[in-house]
GROMACS .gro file of C-alpha atoms in nm:
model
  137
    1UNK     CA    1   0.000   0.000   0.000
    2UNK     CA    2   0.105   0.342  -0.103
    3UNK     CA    3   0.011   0.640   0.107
    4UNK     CA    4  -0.039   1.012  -0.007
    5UNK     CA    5  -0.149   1.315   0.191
    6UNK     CA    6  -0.265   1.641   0.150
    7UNK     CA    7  -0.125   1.939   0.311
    8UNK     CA    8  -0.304   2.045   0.637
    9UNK     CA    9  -0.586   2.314   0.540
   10UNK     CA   10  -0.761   2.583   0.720
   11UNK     CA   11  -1.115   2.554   0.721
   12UNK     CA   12  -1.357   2.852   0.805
   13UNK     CA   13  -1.562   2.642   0.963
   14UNK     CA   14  -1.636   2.469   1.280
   15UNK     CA   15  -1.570   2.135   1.288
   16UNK     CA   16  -1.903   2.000   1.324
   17UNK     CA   17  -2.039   2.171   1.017
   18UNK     CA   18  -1.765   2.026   0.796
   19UNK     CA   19  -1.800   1.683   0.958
   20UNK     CA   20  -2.179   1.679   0.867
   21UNK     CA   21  -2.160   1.830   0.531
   22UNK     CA   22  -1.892   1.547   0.449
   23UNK     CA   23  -2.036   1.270   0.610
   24UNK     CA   24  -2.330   1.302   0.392
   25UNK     CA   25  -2.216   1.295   0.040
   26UNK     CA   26  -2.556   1.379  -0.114
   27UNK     CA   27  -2.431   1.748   0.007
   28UNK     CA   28  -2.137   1.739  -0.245
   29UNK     CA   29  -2.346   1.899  -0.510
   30UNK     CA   30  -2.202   2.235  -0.381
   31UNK     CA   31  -1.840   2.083  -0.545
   32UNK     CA   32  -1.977   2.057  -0.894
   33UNK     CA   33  -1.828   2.364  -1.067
   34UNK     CA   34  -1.546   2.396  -0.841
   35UNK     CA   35  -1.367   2.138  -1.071
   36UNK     CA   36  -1.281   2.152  -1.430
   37UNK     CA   37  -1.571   2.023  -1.628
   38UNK     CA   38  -1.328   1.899  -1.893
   39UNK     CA   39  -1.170   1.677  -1.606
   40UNK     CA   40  -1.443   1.593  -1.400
   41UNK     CA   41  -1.827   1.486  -1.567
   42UNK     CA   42  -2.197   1.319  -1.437
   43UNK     CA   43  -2.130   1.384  -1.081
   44UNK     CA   44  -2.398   1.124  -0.887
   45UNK     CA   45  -2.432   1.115  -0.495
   46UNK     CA   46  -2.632   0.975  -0.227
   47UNK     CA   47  -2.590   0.989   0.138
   48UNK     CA   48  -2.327   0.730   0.158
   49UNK     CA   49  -2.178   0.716  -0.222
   50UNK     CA   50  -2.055   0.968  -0.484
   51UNK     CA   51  -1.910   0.896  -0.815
   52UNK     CA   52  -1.762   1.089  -1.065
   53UNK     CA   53  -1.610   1.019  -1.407
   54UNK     CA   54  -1.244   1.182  -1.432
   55UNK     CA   55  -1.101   1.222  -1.721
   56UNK     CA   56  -0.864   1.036  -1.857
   57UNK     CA   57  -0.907   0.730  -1.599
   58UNK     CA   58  -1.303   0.699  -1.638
   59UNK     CA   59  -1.537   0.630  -1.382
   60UNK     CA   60  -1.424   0.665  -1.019
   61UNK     CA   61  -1.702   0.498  -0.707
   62UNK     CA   62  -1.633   0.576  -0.331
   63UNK     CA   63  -1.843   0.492  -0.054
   64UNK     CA   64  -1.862   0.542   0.310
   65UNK     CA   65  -1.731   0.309   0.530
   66UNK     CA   66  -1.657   0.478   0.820
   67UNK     CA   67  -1.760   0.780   1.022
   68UNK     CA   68  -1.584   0.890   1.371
   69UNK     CA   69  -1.760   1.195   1.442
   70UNK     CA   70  -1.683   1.455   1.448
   71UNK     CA   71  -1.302   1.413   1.320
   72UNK     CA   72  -1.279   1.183   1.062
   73UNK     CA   73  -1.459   0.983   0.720
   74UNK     CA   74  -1.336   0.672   0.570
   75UNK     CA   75  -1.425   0.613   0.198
   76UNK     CA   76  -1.321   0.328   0.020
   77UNK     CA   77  -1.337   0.312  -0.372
   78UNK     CA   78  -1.578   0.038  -0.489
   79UNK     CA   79  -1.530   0.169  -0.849
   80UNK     CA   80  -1.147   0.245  -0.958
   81UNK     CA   81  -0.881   0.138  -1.164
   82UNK     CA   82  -0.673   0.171  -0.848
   83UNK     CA   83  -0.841   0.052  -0.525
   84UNK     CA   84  -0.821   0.293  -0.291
   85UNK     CA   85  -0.892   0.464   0.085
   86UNK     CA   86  -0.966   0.802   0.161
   87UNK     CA   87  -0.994   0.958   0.498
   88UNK     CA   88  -1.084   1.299   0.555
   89UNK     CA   89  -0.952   1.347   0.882
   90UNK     CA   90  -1.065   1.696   1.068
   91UNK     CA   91  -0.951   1.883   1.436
   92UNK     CA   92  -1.103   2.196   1.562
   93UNK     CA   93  -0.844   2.512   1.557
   94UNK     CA   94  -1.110   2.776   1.723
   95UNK     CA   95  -1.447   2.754   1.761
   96UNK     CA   96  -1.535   2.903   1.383
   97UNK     CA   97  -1.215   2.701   1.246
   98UNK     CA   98  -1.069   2.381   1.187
   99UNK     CA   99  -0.780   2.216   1.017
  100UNK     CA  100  -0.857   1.979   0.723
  101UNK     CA  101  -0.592   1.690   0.633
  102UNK     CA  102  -0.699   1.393   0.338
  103UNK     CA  103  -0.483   1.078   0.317
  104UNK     CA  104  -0.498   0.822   0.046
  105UNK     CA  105  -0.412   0.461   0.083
  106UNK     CA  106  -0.407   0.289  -0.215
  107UNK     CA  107  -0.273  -0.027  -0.382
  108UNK     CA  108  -0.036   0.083  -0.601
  109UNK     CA  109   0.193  -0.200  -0.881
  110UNK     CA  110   0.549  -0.040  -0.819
  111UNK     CA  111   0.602  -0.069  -1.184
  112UNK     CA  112   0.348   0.235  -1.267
  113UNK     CA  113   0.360   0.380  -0.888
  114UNK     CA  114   0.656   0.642  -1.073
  115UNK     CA  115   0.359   0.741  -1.351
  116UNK     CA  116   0.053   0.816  -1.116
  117UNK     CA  117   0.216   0.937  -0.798
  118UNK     CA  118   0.268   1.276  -0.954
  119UNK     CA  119  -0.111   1.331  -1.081
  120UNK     CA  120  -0.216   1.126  -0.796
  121UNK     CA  121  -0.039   1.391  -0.502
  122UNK     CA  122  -0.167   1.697  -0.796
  123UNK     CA  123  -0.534   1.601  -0.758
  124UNK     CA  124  -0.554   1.497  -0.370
  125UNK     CA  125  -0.377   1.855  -0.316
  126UNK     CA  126  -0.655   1.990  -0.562
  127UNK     CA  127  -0.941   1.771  -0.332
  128UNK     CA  128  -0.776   1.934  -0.008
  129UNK     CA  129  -0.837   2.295  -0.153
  130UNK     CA  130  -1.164   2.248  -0.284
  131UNK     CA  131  -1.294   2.093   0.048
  132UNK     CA  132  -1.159   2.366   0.221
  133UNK     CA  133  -1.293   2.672   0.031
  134UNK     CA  134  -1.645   2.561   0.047
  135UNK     CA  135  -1.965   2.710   0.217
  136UNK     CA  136  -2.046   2.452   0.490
  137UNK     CA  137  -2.341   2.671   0.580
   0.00000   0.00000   0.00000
């Protein structure tokens, strides 16, 4: 297993908002747009699942597996051509703030770990930044 992670992000948020929003993936509607539509197409999500076809990899499934509230989500890919964890892992900073970190764990063949750890770090960086500059309201 190969493990990437985000850089730690400031959320304008309390904790609890951004723990509910996330936990609840039929909320993600706010990210469509945020991406670029060339990249990222037929966003579908339900309270537990989201799934998104990326472009140039195709179709890409997560679900919920695990929710620790109010600091972390577990996701695990049930549609990739890498399978994959995410965790969204949060801790409070003030009582309007919190810090925002995402890890990947995913099973990686060392033969073309070299060709997608580049775009792989790229878009979890790009997840990270997105997550964090939306309206949990």
């Amino acid at each position: 297993m190969s493990t990437f992670e985000s850089s730690v992000k400031i959320v304008e948020y309390p904790q609890e908002k951004v723990y509910a929003t996330l936990s609840d993936l039929s909320n993600l509607g706010k990210l469509e747009g945020k991406f670029p539509e060339d990249k990222f197409k037929d966003f579908e999500f339900s309270a537990d699942s989201v799934s998104i076809n990326v472009q140039p990899v195709g179709k890409v499934a997560m679900n919920i597996v695990e929710r620790e509230e109010p600091k972390c989500i577990k996701y695990e890919a049930t549609q990739s051509l890498i399978p994959f964890n995410l965790w969204v892992q949060l801790l409070p900073v003030t009582e309007t703030t919190c810090k925002m970190k995402l890890t990947i764990k995913a099973d990686i063949n060392p033969f073309i770990k070299g060709m997608v750890s580049g775009p792989l770090n790229e878009g979890l960086e790009k997840l990270a930044e997105t997550l964090a500059s939306i309206q949990y309201e």
